[in-house]
XYZ file of N, CA and C in Angstrom:
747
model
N 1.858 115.365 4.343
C 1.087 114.792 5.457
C 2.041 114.327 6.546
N 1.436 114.790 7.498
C 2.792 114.312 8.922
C 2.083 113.359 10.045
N 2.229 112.402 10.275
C 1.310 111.838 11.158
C 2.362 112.022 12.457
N 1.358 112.461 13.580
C 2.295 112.192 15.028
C 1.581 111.481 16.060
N 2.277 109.969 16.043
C 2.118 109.692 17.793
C 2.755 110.097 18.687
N 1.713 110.448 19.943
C 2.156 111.347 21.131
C 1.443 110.639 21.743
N 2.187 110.269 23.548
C 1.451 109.429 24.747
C 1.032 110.754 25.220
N -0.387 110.335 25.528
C -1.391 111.250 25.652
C -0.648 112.248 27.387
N -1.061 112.524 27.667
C -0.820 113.662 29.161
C 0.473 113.715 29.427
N 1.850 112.927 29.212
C 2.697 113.322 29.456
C 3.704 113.855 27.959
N 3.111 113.748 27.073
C 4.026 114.560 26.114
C 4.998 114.266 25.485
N 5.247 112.259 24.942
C 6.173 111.951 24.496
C 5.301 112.056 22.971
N 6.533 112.069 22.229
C 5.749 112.550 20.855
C 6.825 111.873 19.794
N 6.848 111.063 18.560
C 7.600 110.798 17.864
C 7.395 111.206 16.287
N 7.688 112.070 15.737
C 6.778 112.453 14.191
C 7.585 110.826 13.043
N 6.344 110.732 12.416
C 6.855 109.809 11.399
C 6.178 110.706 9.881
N 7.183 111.124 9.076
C 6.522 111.841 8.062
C 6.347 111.105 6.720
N 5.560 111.631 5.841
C 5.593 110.529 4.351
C 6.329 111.801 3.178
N 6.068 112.786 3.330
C 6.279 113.660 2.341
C 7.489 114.812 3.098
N 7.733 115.471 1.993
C 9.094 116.804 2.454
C 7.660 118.000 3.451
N 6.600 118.278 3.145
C 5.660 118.936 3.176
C 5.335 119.049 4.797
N 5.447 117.585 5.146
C 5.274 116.735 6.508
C 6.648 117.178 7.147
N 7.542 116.838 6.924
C 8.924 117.046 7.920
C 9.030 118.692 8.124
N 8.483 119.309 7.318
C 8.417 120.756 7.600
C 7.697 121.303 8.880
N 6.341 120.932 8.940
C 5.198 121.128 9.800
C 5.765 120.365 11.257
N 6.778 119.094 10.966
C 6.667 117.933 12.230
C 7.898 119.144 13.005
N 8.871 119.420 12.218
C 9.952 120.674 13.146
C 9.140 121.940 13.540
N 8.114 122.543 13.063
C 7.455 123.538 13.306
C 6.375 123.004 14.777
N 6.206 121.891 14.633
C 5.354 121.461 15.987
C 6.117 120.856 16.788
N 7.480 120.966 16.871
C 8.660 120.957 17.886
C 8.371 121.885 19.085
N 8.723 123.181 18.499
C 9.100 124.337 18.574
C 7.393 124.438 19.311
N 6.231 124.393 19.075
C 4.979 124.857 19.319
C 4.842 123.777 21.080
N 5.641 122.240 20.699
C 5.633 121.517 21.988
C 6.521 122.160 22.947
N 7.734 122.848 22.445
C 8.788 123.433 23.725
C 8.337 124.162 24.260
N 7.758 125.843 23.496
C 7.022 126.498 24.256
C 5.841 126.290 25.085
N 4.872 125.036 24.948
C 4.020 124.923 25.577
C 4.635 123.953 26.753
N 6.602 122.984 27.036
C 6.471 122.416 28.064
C 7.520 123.725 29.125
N 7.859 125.188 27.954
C 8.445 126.086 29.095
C 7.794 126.967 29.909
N 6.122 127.046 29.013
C 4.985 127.600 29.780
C 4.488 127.271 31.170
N 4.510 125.679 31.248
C 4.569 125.360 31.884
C 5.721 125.097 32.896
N 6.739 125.022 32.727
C 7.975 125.262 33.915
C 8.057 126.830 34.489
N 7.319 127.359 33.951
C 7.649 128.636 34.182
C 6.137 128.514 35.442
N 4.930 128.391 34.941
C 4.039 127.909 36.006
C 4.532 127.537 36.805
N 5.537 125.940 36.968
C 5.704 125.593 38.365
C 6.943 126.280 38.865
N 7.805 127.143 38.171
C 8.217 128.483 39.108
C 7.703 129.065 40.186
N 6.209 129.643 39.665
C 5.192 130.629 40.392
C 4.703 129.808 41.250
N 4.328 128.438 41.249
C 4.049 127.623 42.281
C 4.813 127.650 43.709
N 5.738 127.121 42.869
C 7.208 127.059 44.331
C 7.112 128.658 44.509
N 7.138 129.431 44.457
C 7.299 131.014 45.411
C 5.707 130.792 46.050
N 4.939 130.888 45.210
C 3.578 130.827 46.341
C 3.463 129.348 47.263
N 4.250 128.847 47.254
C 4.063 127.542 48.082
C 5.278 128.284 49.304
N 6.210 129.010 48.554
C 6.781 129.653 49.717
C 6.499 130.859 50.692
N 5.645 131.674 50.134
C 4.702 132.622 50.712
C 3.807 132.099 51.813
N 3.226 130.852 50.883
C 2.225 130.380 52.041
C 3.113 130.019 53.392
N 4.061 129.057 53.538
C 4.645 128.774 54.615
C 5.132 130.031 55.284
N 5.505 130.906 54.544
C 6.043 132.593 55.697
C 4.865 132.577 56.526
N 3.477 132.829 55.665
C 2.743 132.922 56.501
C 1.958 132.040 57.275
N 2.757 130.731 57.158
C 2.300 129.873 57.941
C 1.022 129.300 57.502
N 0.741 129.387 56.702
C -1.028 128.756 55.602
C -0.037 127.149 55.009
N -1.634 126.250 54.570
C -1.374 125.023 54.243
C -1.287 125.357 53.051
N 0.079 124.324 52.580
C 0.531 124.188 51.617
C 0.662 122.904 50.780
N -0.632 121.726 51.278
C -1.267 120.656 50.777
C -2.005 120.617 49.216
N -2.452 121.770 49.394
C -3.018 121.730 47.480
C -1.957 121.870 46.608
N -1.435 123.016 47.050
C -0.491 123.475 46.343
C 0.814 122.600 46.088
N 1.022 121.651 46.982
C 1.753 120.646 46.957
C 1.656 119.713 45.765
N 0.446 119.288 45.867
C -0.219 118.074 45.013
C -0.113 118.660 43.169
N -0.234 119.972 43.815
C -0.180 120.279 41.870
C 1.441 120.934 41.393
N 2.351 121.190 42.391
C 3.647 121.101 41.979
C 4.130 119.776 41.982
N 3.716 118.250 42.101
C 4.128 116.745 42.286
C 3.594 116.826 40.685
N 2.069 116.754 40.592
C 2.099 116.290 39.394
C 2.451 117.272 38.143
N 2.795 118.461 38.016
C 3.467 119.585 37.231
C 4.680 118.784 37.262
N 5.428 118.166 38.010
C 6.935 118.140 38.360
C 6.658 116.595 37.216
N 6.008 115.622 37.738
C 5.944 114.427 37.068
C 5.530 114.421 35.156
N 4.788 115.544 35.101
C 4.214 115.960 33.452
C 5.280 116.299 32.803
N 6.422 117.132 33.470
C 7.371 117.843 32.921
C 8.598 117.330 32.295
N 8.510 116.051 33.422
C 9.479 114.658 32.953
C 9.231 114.139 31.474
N 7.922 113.778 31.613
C 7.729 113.160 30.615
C 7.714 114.079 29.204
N 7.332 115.178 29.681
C 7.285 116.418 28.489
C 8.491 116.474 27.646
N 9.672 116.238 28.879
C 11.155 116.824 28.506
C 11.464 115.372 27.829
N 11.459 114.411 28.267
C 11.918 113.080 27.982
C 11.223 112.939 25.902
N 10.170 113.216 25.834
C 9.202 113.319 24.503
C 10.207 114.328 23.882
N 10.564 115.451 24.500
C 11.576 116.306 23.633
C 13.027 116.058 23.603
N 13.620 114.813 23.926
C 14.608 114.752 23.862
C 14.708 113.508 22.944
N 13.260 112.780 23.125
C 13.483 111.644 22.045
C 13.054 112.186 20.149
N 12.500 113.488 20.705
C 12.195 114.184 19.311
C 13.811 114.882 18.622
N 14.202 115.030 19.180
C 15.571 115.500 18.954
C 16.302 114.608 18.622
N 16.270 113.295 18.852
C 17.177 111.909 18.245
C 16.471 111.503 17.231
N 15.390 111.760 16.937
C 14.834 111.548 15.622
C 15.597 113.019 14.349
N 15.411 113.773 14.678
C 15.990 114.784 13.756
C 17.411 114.465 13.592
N 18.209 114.478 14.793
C 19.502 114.089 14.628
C 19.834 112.642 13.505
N 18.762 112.006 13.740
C 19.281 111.007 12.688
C 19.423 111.374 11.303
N 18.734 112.320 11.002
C 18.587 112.683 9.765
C 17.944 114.058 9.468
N 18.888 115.069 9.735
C 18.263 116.410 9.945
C 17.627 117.242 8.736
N 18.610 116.733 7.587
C 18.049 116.987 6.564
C 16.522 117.078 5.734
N 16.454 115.317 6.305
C 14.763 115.487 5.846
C 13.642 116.386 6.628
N 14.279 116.543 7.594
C 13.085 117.767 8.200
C 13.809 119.260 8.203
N 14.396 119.784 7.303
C 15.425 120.662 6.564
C 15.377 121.562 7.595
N 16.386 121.181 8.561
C 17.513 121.339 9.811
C 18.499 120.968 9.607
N 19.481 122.287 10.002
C 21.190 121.292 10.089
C 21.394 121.237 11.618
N 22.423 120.376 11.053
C 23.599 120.291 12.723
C 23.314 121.155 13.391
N 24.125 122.386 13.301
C 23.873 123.467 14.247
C 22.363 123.336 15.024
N 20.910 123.849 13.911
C 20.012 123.751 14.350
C 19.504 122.573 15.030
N 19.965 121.858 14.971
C 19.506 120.295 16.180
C 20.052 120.823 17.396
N 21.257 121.143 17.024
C 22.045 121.323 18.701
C 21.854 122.109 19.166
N 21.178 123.225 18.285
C 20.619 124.700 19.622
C 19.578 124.025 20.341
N 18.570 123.484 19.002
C 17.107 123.114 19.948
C 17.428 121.464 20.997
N 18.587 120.838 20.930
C 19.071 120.428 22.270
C 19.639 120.676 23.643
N 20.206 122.097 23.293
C 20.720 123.140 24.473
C 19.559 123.698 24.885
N 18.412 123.994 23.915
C 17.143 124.766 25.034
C 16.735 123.752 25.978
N 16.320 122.015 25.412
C 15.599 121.126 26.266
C 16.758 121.106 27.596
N 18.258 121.040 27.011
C 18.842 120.625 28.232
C 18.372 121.630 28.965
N 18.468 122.730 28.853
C 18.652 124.048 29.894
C 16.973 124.109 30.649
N 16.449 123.540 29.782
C 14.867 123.346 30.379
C 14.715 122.584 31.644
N 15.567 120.875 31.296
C 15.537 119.875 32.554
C 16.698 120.124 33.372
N 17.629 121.258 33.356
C 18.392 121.598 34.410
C 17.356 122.805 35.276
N 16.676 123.233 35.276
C 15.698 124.388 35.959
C 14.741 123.262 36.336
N 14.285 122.138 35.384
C 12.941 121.165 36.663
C 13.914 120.641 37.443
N 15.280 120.350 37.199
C 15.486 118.888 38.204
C 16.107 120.248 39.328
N 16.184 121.633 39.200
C 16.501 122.463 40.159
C 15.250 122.854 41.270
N 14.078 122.804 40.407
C 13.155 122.939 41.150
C 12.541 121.927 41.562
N 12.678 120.606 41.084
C 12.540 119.677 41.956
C 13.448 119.111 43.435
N 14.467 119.808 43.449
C 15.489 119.519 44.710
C 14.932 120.269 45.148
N 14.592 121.554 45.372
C 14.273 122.565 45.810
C 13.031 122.268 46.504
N 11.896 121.506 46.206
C 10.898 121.131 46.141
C 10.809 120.324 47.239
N 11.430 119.140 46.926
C 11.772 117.950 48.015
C 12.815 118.191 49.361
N 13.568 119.311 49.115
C 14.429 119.916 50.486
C 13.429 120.144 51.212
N 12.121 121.485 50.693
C 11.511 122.174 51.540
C 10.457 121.004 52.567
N 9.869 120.266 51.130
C 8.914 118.830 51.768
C 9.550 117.747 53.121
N 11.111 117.879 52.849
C 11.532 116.719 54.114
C 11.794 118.016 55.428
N 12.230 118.994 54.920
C 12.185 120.010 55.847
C 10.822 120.311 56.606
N 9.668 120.521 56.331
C 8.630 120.622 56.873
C 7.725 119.061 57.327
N 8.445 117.743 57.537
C 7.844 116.744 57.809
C 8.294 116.633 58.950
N 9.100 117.419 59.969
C 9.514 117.253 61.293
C 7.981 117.403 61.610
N 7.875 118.926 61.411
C 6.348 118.989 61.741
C 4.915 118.386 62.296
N 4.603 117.829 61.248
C 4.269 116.571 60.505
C 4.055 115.661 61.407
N 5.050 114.634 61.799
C 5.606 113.579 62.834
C 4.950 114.500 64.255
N 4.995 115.336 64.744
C 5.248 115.972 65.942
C 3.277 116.312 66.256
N 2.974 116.943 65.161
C 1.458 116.644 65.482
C 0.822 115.539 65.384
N 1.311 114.539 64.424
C 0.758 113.143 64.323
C 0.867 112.425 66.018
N 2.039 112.648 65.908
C 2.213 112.024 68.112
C 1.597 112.630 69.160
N 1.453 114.268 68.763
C 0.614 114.644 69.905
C -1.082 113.951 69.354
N -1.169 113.510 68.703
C -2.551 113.295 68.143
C -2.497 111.829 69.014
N -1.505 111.029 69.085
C -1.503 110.330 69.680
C -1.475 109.916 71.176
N -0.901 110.958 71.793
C -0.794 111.416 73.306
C -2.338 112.003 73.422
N -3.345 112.664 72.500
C -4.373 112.900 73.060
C -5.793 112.323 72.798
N -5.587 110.978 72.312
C -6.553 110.161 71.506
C -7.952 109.895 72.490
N -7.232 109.440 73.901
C -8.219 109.373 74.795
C -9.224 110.642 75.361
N -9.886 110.834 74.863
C -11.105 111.480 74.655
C -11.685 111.659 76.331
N -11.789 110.556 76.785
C -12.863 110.731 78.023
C -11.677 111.322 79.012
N -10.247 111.405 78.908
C -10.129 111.899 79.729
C -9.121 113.279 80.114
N -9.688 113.724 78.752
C -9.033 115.051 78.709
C -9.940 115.833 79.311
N -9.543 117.535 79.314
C -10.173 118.643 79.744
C -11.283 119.186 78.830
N -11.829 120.097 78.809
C -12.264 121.232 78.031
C -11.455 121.651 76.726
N -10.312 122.475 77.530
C -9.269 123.096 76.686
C -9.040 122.081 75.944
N -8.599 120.739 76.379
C -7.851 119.656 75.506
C -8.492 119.300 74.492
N -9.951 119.272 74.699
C -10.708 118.840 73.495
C -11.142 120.135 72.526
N -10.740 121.186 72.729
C -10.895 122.499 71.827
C -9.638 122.109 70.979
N -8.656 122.156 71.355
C -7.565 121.956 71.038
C -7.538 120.879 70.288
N -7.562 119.535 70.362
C -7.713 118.508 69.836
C -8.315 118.712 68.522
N -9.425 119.225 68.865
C -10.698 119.503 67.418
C -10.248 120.343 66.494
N -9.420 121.631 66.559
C -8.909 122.315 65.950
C -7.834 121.816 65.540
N -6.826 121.192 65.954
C -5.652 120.144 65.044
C -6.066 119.070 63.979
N -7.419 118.692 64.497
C -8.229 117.871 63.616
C -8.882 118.180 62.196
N -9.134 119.292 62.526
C -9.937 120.252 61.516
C -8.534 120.471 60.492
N -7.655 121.163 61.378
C -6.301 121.294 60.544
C -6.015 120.261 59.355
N -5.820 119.088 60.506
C -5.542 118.219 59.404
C -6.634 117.762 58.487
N -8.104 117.873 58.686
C -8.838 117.741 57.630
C -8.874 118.492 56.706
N -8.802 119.603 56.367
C -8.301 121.202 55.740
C -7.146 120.432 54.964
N -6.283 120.144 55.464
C -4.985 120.014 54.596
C -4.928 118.700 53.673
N -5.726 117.743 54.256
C -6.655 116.978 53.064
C -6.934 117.067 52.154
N -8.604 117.760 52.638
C -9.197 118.748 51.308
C -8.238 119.253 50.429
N -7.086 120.180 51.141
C -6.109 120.742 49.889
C -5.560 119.796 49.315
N -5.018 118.747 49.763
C -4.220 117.838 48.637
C -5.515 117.299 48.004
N -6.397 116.594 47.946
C -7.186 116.441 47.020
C -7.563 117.456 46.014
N -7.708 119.168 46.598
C -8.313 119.807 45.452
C -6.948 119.898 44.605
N -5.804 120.209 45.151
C -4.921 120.033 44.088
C -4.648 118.582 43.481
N -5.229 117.518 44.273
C -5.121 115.981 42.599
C -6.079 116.859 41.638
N -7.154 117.341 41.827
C -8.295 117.219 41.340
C -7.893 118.625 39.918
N -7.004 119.252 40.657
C -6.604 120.464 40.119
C -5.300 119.896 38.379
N -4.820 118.999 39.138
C -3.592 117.918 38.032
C -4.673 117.521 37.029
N -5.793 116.700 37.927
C -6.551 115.892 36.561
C -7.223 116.812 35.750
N -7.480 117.999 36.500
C -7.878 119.182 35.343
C -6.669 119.331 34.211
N -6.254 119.696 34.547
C -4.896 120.258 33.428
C -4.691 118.595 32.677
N -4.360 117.689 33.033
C -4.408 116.049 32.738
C -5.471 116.279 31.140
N -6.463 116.800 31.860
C -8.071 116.298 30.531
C -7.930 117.471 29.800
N -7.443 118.484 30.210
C -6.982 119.725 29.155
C -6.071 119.058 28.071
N -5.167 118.784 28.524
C -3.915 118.332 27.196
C -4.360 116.537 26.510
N -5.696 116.268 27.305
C -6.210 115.459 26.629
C -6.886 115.825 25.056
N -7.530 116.801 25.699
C -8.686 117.542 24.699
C -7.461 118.394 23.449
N -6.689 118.937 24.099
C -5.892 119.163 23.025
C -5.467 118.266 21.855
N -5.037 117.189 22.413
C -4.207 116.029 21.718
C -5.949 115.600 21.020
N -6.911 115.290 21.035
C -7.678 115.027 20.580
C -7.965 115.754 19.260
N -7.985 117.256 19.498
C -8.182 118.185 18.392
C -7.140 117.763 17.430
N -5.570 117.859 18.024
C -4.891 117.549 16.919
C -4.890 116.279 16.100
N -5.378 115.435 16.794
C -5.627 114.120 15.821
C -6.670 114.355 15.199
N -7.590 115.156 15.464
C -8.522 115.289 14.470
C -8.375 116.196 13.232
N -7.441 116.895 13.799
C -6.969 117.402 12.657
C -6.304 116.860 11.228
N -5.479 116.184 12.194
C -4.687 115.399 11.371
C -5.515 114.290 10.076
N -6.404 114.121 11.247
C -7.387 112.971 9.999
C -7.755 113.766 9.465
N -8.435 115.091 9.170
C -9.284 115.566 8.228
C -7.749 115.793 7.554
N -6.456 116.212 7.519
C -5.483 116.215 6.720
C -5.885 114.935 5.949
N -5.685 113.930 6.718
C -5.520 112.579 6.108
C -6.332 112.424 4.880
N -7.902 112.372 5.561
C -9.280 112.282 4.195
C -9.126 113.126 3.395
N -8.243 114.336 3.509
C -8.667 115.480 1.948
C -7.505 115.379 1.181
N -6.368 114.237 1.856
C -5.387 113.621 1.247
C -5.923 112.661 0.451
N -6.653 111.248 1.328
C -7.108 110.233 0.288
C -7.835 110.580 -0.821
N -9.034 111.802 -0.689
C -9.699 111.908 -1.343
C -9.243 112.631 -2.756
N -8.339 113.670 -2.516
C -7.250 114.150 -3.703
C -6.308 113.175 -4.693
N -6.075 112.160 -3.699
C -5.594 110.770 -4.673
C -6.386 110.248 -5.169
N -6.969 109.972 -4.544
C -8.525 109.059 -5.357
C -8.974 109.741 -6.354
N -9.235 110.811 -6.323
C -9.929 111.644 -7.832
C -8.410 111.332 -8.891
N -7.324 111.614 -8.751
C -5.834 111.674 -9.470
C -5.793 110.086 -9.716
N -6.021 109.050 -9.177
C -6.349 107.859 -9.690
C -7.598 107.479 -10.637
N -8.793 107.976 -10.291
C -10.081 107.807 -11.027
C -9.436 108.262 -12.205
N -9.152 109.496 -12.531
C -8.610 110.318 -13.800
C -7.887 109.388 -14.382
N -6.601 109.094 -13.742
C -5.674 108.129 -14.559
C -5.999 107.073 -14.986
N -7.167 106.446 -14.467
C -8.247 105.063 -14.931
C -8.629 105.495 -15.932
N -9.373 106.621 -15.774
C -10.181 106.631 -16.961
C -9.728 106.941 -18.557
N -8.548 107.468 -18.096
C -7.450 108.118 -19.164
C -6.772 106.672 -19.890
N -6.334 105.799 -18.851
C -5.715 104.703 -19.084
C -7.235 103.730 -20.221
N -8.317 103.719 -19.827
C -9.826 103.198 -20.281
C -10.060 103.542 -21.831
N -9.507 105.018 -21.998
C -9.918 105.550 -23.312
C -8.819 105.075 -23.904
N -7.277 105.257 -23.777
C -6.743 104.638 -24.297
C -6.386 103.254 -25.135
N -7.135 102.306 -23.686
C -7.006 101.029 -24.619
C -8.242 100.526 -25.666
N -9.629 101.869 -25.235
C -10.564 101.807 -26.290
C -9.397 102.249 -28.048
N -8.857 103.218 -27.541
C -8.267 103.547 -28.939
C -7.680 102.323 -29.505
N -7.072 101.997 -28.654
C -5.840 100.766 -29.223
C -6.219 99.887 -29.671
N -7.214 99.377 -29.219
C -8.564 98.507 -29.613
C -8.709 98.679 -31.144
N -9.508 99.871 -31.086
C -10.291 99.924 -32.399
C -8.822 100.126 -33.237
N -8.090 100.660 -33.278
C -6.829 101.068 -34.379
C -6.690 99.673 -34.907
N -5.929 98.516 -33.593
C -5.741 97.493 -34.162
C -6.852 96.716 -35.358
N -8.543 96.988 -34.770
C -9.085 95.832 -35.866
C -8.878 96.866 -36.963
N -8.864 98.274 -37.035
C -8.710 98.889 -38.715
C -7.033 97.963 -39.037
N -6.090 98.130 -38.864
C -4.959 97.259 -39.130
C -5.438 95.875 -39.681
N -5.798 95.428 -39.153
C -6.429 94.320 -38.879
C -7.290 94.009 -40.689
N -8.068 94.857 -40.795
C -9.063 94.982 -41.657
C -8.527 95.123 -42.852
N -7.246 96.553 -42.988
C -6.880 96.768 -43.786
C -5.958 95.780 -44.527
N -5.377 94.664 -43.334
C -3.831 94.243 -44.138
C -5.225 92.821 -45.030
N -6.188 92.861 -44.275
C -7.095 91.776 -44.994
C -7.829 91.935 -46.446
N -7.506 92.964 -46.695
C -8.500 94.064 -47.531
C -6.957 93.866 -48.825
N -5.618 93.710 -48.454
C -5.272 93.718 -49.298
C -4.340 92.571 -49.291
N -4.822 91.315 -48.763
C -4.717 90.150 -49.013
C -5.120 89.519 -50.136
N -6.492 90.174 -49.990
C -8.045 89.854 -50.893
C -7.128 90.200 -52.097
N -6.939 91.351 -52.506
C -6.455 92.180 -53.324
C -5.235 91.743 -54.241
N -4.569 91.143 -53.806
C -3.685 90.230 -54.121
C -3.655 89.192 -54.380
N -5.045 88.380 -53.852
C -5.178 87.177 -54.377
C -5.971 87.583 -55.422
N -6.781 88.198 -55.848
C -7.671 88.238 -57.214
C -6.483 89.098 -58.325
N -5.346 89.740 -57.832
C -4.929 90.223 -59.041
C -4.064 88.998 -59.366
N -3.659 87.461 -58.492
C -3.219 86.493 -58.582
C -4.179 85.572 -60.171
C-alpha cells in the first residue's frame, strides 16, 4: 500500500510507503508524474511559437499570453514536487529498489526539464517587455484622444476601433485565465481519481486484515477452549488418584 500526498494543481507530491509492494508502485508513479510534467513543457513549447506566429502576423496575443503565465507557474511547482521526490529516494534508494546511479539519471532528466522552462520563461518575458513599448504608446494616444466632443469623424472611427482592440485583447486574456482554470480542474479531477483509488487500495487492505485477524481470534478462541477442558481432565484425573491412594491407605 503506498499512500501519496500531492498539493493539488501544482504537482508537489511526497510518497510515504508502509510495505516493499508500496515503494515499488511510489517509483513507478515518478516516472508516470515526469512524463505528464514533460507533456506539458513540451505544450508550452508550441505555445511560445504560436504566440510567435501570432505577432508576425500582427494578431493579439492576450489569451495566449495568460495560458503560457499560468503553464509557466504549474511547471514550477510540477518541477519543484519532482525534485523534492528525488530527495526522498535519495535518502534511501534502496527501499524503493533504486540505486545511486538510478536516482541520478532521474535527477539529470528534472534538471534538464527546469533548464528548457526557465529558457522559455526568459524567452517569454524578453518578448512581453519587448512588446510593452507598444502598449504605453496606445494607452497615451488613448489619452490625447479622450475628449470626445471635440474630435472629428475620422477621430472617433479611429478611437472606437483602438477601443474595440483593446476590448478584444481583454476578452483574450480572460479566455486564456479561463483556459488555465480549465486545465487547473482537469488535474484536479485527476488527483481525485487517484485518491480514490488509493482508498479503495486502502479498504480491500483493511478488509483482508480484518478477515486474517477474525481467523486468528477465532483460532486463538478454540485453543484456549482446548486448554480449558485438558486442564479440568488433569485436574480430575490427579483427583481420581488421590482418592485412590487414600483408600489403599
Amino acid at each position: 500500500m503506498c499512500i501519496r500526498d500531492r498539493q493539488s494543481t501544482w504537482g508537489i507530491i511526497n510518497f510515504k510507503c508502509c510495505e516493499r509492494k508500496g515503494t515499488m508502485s511510489s517509483a513507478t508513479e515518478f516516472m508516470r508524474e515526469f512524463e505528464r510534467v514533460q507533456n506539458n513543457e513540451k505544450q508550452l513549447q508550441k505555445d511560445l511559437r504560436q504566440r510567435e506566429t501570432d505577432m508576425t502576423h500582427g494578431k493579439s496575443t492576450a489569451r495566449i499570453d495568460a495560458t503560457i503565465r499560468g503553464s509557466l507557474k504549474q511547471l514550477t511547482g510540477d518541477i519543484d514536487g519532482l525534485f523534492n521526490t528525488i530527495s526522498t529516494f535519495e535518502s534511501n534508494p534502496e527501499s524503493y529498489n533504486l540505486t545511486a546511479k538510478e536516482v541520478e539519471r532521474r535527477r539529470n532528466l528534472v534538471s534538464n526539464l527546469k533548464n528548457s522552462v526557465d529558457a522559455a520563461r526568459a524567452k517569454f518575458e524578453n518578448h512581453s517587455k519587448a512588446g510593452a513599448g507598444g502598449e504605453d504608446l496606445t494607452r497615451a494616444k488613448f489619452q490625447e484622444q479622450y475628449d470626445v466632443q471635440n474630435m472629428s469623424n475620422q477621430q472617433l472611427i479611429g478611437t472606437t476601433k483602438d477601443l474595440i482592440k483593446k476590448q478584444d485583447q481583454h476578452i483574450d486574456t480572460l479566455a486564456g485565465t479561463v483556459s488555465n482554470l480549465k486545465g487547473i480542474g482537469r488535474n484536479i479531477g485527476e488527483e481525485l481519481d487517484l485518491h480514490n483509488k488509493l482508498l479503495t487500495d486502502l479498504d480491500a487492505g483493511v478488509d483482508k486484515n480484518t478477515q486474517k485477524m477474525e481467523k486468528t481470534q477465532g483460532r486463538l478462541q478454540d485453543f484456549m477452549k482446548k486448554t480449558n477442558t485438558n486442564c479440568l481432565y488433569i485436574i480430575i484425573l490427579v483427583e481420581v488418584l488421590i482418592l485412590i491412594l487414600l483408600l489403599a491407605i
